[in-house]
PDB file of C-alpha atoms in Angstrom:
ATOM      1  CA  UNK A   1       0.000   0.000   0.000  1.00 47.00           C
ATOM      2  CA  UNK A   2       1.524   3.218  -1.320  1.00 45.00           C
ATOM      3  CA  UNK A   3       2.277   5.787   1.726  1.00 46.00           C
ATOM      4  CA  UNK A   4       1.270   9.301   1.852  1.00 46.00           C
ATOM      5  CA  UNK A   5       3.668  11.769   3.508  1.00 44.00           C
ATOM      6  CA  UNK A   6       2.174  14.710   4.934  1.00 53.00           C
ATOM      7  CA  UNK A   7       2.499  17.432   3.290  1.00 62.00           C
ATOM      8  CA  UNK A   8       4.815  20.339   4.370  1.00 82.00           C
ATOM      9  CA  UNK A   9       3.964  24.071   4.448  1.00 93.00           C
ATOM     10  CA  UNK A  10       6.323  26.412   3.412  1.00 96.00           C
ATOM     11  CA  UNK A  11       7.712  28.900   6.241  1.00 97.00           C
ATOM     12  CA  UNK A  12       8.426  32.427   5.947  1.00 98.00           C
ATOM     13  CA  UNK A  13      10.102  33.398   9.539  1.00 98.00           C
ATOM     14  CA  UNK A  14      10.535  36.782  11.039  1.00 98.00           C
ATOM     15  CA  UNK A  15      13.045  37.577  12.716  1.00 98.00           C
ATOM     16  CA  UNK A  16      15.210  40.332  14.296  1.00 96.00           C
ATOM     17  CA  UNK A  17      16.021  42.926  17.430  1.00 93.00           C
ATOM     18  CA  UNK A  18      13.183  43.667  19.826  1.00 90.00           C
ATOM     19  CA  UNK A  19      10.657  46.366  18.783  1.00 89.00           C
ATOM     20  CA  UNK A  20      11.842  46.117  15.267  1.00 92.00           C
ATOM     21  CA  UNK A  21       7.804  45.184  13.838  1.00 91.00           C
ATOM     22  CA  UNK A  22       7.818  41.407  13.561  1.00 95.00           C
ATOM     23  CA  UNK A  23       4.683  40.535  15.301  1.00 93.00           C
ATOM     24  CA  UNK A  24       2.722  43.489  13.389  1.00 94.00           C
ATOM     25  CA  UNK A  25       4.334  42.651  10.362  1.00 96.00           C
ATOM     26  CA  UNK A  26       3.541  38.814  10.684  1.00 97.00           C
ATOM     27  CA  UNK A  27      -0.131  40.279  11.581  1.00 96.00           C
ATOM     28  CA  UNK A  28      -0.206  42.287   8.618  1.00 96.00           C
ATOM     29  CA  UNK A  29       1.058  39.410   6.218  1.00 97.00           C
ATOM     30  CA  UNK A  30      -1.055  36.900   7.367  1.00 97.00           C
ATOM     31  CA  UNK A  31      -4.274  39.432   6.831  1.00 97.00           C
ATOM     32  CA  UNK A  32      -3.124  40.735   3.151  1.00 96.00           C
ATOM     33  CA  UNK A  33      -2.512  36.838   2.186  1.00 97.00           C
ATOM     34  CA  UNK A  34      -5.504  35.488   3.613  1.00 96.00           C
ATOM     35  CA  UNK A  35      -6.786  38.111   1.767  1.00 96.00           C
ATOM     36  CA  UNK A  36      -5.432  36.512  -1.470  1.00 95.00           C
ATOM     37  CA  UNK A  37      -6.934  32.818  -0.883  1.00 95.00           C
ATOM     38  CA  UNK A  38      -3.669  31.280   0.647  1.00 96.00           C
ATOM     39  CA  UNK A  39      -3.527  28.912   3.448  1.00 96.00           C
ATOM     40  CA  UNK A  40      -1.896  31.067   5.978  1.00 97.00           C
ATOM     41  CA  UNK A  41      -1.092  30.607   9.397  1.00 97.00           C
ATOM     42  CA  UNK A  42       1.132  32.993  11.700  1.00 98.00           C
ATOM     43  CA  UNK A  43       3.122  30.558  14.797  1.00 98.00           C
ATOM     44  CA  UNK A  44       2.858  33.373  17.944  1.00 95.00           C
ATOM     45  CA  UNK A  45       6.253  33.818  19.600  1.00 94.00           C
ATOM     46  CA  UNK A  46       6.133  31.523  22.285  1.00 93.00           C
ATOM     47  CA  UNK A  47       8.815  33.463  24.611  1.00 90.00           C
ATOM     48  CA  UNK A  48       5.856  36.252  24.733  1.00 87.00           C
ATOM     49  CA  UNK A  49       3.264  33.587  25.630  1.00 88.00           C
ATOM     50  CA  UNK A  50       6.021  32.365  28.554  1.00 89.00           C
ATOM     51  CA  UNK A  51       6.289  35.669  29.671  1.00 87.00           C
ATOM     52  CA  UNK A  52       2.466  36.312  29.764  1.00 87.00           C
ATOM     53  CA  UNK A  53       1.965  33.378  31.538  1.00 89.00           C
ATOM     54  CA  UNK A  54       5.013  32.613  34.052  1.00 89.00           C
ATOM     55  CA  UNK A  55       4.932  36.993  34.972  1.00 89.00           C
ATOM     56  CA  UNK A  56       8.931  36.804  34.011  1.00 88.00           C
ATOM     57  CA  UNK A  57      11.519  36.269  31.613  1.00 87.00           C
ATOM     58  CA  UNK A  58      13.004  32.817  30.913  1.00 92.00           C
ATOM     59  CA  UNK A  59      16.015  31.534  32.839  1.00 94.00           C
ATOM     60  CA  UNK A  60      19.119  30.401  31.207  1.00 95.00           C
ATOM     61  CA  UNK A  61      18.626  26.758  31.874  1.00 96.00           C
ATOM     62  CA  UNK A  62      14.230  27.126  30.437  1.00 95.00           C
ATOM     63  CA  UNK A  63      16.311  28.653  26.946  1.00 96.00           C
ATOM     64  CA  UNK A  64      16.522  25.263  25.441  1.00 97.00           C
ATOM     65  CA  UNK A  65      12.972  24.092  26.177  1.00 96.00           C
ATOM     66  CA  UNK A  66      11.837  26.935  24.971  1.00 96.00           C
ATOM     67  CA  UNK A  67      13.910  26.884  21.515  1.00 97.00           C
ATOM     68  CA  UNK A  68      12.327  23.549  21.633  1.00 97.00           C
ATOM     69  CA  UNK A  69       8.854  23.790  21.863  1.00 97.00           C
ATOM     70  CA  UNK A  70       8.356  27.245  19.204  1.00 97.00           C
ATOM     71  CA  UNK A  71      10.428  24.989  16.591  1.00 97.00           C
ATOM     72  CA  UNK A  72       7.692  22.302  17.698  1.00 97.00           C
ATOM     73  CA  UNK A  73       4.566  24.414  17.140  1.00 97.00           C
ATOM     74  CA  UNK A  74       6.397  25.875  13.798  1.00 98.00           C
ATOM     75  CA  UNK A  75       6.878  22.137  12.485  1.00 97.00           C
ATOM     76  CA  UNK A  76       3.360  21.348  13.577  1.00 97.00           C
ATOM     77  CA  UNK A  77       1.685  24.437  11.763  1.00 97.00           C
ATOM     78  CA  UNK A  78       3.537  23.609   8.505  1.00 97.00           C
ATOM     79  CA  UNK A  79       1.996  20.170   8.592  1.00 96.00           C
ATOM     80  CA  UNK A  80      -1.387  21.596   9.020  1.00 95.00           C
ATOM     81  CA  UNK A  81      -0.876  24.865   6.572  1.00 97.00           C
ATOM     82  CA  UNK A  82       0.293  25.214   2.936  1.00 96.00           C
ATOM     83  CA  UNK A  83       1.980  28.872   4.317  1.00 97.00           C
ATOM     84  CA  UNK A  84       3.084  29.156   7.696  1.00 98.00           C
ATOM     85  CA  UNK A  85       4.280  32.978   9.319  1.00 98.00           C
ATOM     86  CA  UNK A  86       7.076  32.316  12.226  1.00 98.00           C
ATOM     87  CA  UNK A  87       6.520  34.907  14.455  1.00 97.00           C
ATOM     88  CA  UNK A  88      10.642  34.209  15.550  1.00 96.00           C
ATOM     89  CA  UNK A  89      12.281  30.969  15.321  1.00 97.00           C
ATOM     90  CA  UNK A  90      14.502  29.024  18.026  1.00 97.00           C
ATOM     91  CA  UNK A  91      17.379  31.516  16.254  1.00 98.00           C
ATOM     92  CA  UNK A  92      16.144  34.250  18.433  1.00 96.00           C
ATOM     93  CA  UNK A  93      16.349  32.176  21.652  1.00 96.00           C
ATOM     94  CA  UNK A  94      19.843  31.238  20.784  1.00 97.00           C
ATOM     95  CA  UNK A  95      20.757  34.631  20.397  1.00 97.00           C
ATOM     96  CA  UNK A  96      19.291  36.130  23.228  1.00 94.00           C
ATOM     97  CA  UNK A  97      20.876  33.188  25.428  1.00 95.00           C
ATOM     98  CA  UNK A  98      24.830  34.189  24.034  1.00 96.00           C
ATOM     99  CA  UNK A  99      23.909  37.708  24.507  1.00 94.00           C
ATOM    100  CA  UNK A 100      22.116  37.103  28.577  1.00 92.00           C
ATOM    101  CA  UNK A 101      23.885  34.013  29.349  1.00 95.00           C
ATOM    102  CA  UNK A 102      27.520  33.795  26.828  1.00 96.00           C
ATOM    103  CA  UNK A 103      25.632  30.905  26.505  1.00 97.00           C
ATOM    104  CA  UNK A 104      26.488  29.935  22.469  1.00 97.00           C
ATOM    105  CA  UNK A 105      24.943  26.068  22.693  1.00 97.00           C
ATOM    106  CA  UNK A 106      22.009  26.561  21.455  1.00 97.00           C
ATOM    107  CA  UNK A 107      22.697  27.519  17.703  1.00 97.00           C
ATOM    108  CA  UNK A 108      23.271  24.499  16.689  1.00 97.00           C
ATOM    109  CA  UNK A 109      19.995  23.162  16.487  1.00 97.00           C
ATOM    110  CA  UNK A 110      18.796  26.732  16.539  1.00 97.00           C
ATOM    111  CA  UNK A 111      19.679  26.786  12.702  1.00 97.00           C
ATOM    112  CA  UNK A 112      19.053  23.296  11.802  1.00 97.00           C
ATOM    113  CA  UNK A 113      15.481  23.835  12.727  1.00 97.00           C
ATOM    114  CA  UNK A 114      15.828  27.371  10.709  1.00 97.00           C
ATOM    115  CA  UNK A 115      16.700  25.394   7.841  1.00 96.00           C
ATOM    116  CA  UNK A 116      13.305  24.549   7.064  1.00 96.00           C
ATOM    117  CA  UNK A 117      12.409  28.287   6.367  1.00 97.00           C
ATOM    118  CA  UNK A 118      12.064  28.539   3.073  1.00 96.00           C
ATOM    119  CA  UNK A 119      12.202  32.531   3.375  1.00 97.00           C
ATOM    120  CA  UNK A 120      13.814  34.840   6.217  1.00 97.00           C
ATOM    121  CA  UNK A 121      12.737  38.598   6.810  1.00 97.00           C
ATOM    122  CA  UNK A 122      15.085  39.883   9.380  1.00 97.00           C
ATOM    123  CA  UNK A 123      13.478  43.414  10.736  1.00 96.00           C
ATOM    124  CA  UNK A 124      15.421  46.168  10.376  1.00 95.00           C
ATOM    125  CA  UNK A 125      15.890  48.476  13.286  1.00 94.00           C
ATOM    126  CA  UNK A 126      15.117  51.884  11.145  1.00 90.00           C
ATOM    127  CA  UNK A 127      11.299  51.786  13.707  1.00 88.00           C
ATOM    128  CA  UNK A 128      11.490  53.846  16.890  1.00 86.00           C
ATOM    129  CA  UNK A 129      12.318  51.538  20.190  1.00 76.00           C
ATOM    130  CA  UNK A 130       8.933  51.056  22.019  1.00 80.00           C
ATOM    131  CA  UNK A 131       8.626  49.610  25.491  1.00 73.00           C
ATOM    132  CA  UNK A 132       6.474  46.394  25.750  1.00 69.00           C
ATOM    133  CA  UNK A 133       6.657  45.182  29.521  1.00 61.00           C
ATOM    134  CA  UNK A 134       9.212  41.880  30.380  1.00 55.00           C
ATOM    135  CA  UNK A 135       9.785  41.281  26.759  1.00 59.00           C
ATOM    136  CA  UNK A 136      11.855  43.901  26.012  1.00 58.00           C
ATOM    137  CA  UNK A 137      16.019  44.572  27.514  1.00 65.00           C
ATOM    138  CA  UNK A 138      15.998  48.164  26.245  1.00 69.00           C
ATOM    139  CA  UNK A 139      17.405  50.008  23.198  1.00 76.00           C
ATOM    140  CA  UNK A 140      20.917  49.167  23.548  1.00 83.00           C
ATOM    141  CA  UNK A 141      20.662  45.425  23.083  1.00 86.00           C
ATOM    142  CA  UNK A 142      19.460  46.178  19.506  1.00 92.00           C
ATOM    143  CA  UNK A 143      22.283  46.245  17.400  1.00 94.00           C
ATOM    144  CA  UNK A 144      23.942  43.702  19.268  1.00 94.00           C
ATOM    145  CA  UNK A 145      21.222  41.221  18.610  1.00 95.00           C
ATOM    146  CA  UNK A 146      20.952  42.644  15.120  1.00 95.00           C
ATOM    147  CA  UNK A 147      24.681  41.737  14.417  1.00 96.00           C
ATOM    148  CA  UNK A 148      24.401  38.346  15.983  1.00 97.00           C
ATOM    149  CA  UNK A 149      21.431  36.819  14.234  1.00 97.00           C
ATOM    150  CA  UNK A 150      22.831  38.659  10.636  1.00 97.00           C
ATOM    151  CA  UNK A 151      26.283  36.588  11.611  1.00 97.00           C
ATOM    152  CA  UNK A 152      24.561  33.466  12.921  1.00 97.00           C
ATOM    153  CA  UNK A 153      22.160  33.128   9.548  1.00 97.00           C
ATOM    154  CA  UNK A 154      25.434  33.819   7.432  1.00 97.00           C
ATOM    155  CA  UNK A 155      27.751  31.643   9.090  1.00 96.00           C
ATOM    156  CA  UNK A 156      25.367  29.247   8.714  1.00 96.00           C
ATOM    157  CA  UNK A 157      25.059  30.331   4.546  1.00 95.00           C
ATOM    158  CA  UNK A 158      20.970  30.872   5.421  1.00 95.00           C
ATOM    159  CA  UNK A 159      19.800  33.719   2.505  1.00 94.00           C
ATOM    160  CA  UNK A 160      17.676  36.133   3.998  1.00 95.00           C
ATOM    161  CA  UNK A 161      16.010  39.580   3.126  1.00 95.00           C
ATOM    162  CA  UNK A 162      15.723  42.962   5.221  1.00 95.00           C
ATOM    163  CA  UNK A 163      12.730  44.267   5.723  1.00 95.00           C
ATOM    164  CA  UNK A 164      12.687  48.236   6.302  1.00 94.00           C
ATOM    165  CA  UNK A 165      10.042  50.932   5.874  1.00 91.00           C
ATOM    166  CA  UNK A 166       8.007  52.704   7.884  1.00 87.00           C
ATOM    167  CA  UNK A 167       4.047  51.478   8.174  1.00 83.00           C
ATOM    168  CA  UNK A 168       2.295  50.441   5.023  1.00 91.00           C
ATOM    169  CA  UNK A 169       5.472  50.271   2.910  1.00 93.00           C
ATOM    170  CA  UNK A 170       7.519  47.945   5.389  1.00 93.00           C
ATOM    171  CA  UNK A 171       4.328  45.202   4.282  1.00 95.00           C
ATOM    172  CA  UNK A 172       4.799  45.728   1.302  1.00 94.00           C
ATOM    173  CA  UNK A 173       8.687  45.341   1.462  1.00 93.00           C
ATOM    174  CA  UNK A 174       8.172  41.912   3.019  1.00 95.00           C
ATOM    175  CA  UNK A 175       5.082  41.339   0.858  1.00 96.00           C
ATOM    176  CA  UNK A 176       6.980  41.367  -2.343  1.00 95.00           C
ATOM    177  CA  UNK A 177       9.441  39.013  -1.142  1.00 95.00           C
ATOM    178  CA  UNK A 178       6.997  36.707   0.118  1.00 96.00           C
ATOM    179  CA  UNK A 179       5.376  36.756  -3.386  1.00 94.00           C
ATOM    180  CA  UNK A 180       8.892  35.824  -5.049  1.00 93.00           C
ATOM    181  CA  UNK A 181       9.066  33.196  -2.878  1.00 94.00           C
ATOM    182  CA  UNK A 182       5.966  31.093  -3.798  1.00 92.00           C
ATOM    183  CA  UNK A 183       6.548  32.610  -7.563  1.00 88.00           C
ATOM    184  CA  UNK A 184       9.585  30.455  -7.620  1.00 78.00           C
ATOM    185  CA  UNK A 185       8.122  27.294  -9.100  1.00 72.00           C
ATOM    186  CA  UNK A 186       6.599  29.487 -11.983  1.00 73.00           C
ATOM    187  CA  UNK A 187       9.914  30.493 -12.807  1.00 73.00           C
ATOM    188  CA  UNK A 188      11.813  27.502 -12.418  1.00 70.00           C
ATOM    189  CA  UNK A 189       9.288  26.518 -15.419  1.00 68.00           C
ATOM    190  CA  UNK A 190       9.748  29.687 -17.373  1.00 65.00           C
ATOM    191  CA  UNK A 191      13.613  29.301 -17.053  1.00 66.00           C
ATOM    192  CA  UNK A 192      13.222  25.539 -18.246  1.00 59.00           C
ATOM    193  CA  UNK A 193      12.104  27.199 -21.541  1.00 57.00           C
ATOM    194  CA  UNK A 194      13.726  29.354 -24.312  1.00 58.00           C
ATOM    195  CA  UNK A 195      11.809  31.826 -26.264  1.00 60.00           C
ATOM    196  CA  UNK A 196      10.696  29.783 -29.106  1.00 64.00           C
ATOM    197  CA  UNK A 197       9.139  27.351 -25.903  1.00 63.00           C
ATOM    198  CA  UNK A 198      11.551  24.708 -26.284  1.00 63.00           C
ATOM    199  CA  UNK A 199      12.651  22.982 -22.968  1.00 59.00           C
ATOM    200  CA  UNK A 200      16.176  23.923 -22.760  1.00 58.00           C
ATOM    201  CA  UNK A 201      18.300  21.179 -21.678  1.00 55.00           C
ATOM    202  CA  UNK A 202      18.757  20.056 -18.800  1.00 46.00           C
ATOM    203  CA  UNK A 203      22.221  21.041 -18.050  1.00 41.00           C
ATOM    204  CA  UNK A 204      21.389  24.404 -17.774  1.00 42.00           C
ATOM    205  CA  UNK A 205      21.785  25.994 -14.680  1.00 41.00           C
ATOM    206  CA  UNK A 206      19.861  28.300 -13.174  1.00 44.00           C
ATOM    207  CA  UNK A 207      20.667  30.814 -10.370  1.00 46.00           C
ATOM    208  CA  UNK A 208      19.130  30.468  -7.546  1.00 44.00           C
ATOM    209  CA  UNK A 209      19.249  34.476  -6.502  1.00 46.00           C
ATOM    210  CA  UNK A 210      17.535  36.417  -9.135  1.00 51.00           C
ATOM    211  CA  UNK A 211      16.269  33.763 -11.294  1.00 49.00           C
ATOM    212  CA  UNK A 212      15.226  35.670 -14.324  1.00 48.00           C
ATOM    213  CA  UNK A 213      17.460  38.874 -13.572  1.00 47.00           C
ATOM    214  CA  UNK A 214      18.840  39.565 -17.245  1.00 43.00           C
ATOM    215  CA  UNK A 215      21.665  41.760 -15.423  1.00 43.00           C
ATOM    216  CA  UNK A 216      22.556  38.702 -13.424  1.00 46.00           C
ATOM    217  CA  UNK A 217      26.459  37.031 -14.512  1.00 39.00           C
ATOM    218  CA  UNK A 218      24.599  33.721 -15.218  1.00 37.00           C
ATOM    219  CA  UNK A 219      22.319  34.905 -17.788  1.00 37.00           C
ATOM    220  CA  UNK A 220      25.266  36.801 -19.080  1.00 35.00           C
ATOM    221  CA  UNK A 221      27.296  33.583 -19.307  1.00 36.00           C
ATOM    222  CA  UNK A 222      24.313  31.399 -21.243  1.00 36.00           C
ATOM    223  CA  UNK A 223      23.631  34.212 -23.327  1.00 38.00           C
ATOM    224  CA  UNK A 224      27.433  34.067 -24.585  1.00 38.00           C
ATOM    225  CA  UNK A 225      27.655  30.351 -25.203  1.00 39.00           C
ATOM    226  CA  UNK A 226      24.378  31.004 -27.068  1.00 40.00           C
ATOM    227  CA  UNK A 227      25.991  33.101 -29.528  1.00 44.00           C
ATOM    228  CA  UNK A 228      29.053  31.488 -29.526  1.00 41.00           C
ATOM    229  CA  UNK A 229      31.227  33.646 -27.128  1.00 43.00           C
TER     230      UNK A 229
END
């Protein structure tokens, strides 16, 4: 009897300093794509819903459950959800818990988990610092946590794309990345074409960054051997 896997949503995640717009923005997505027939779901942070709950911030040794159980509830959503909105992912906790603690075990399986993002907004921190109770350290911590999840997503060779923008046009920043995300299997197909509609063979590469970016050195490249450069 033939198995079915379950299928697997694809995750955008948010991430980024405190008080740099990721739970509006994940809001905001989630309304303007709902909006557009998808199958959206936005994954609450659950450090906020600890802090709600317990009246305090985590403890160093509560950092790994909690890593734990948000990259839980993401993995769950994306079973249940064709598009799935990560308010944060276990990255943050790892950051926050080098940053607090010089505690740098976590990152590990911080970015394995992150792996499964298919897209990553990181917030930038061009929105005014606003106070929000036990889950924020203050100001200063921003641009430290800013450099440390930019380092930990590139050490780890994880793409990602900066959101920035003040109200309406920071959605539709993230908003246009989101929609070359899910256009990407469109123009995968387009690319496997040339412009008589032939399938091009299937040696050809095809970048992976701009996809059909004529100013990009890989269309430069196939264009030469084309002609015979």
């Amino acid at each position: 009897m033939k198995t079915t896997l379950p299928r697997q949503g694809r995750i955008v995640a948010l991430v980024g300093a405190e008080s740099t717009g990721k739970t509006t923005l994940a809001q905001d997505l989630f309304r303007a794509l709902l909006a557009r027939g998808h199958d959206a779901v936005v994954v609450p942070e659950t450090l906020r819903t600890f802090c709600d709950t317990q009246g305090r911030t985590p403890r160093a040794d509560e950092q790994a459950a909690l890593a734990a159980e948000h990259s839980r509830r993401i993995r769950e959503a994306a079973e249940r959800h064709t598009l799935v909105l990560a308010d944060t992912t276990a990255l943050m906790t790892a950051v926050y818990s080098d940053l607090l603690f010089d505690d740098r075990s976590l990152y590990a399986e911080a970015m394995a988990e992150h792996a499964r993002c298919e897209l990553t907004l990181l917030t930038s921190l061009d929105l005014a610092w606003v106070a929000d109770g036990l889950q924020r350290d203050g100001p200063q911590v921003r641009e430290p946590v800013d450099r440390l999840v930019r380092q930990a997503l590139i050490d780890a060779a994880q793409p990602f794309g900066i959101v920035a923008g003040q109200g309406d046009q920071r959605l539709r920043h993230a908003l246009a990345m989101v929609d070359h995300m899910l256009d990407a299997p469109a123009r995968v197909r387009r690319n496997d074409r040339d412009s008589t509609g032939s399938v091009r063979p299937r040696w050809r590469a095809v970048c992976t960054h701009c996809d059909d970016d004529a100013s990009c050195e890989q269309h430069w490249l196939t264009r030469g051997l084309r002609n015979g450069g």
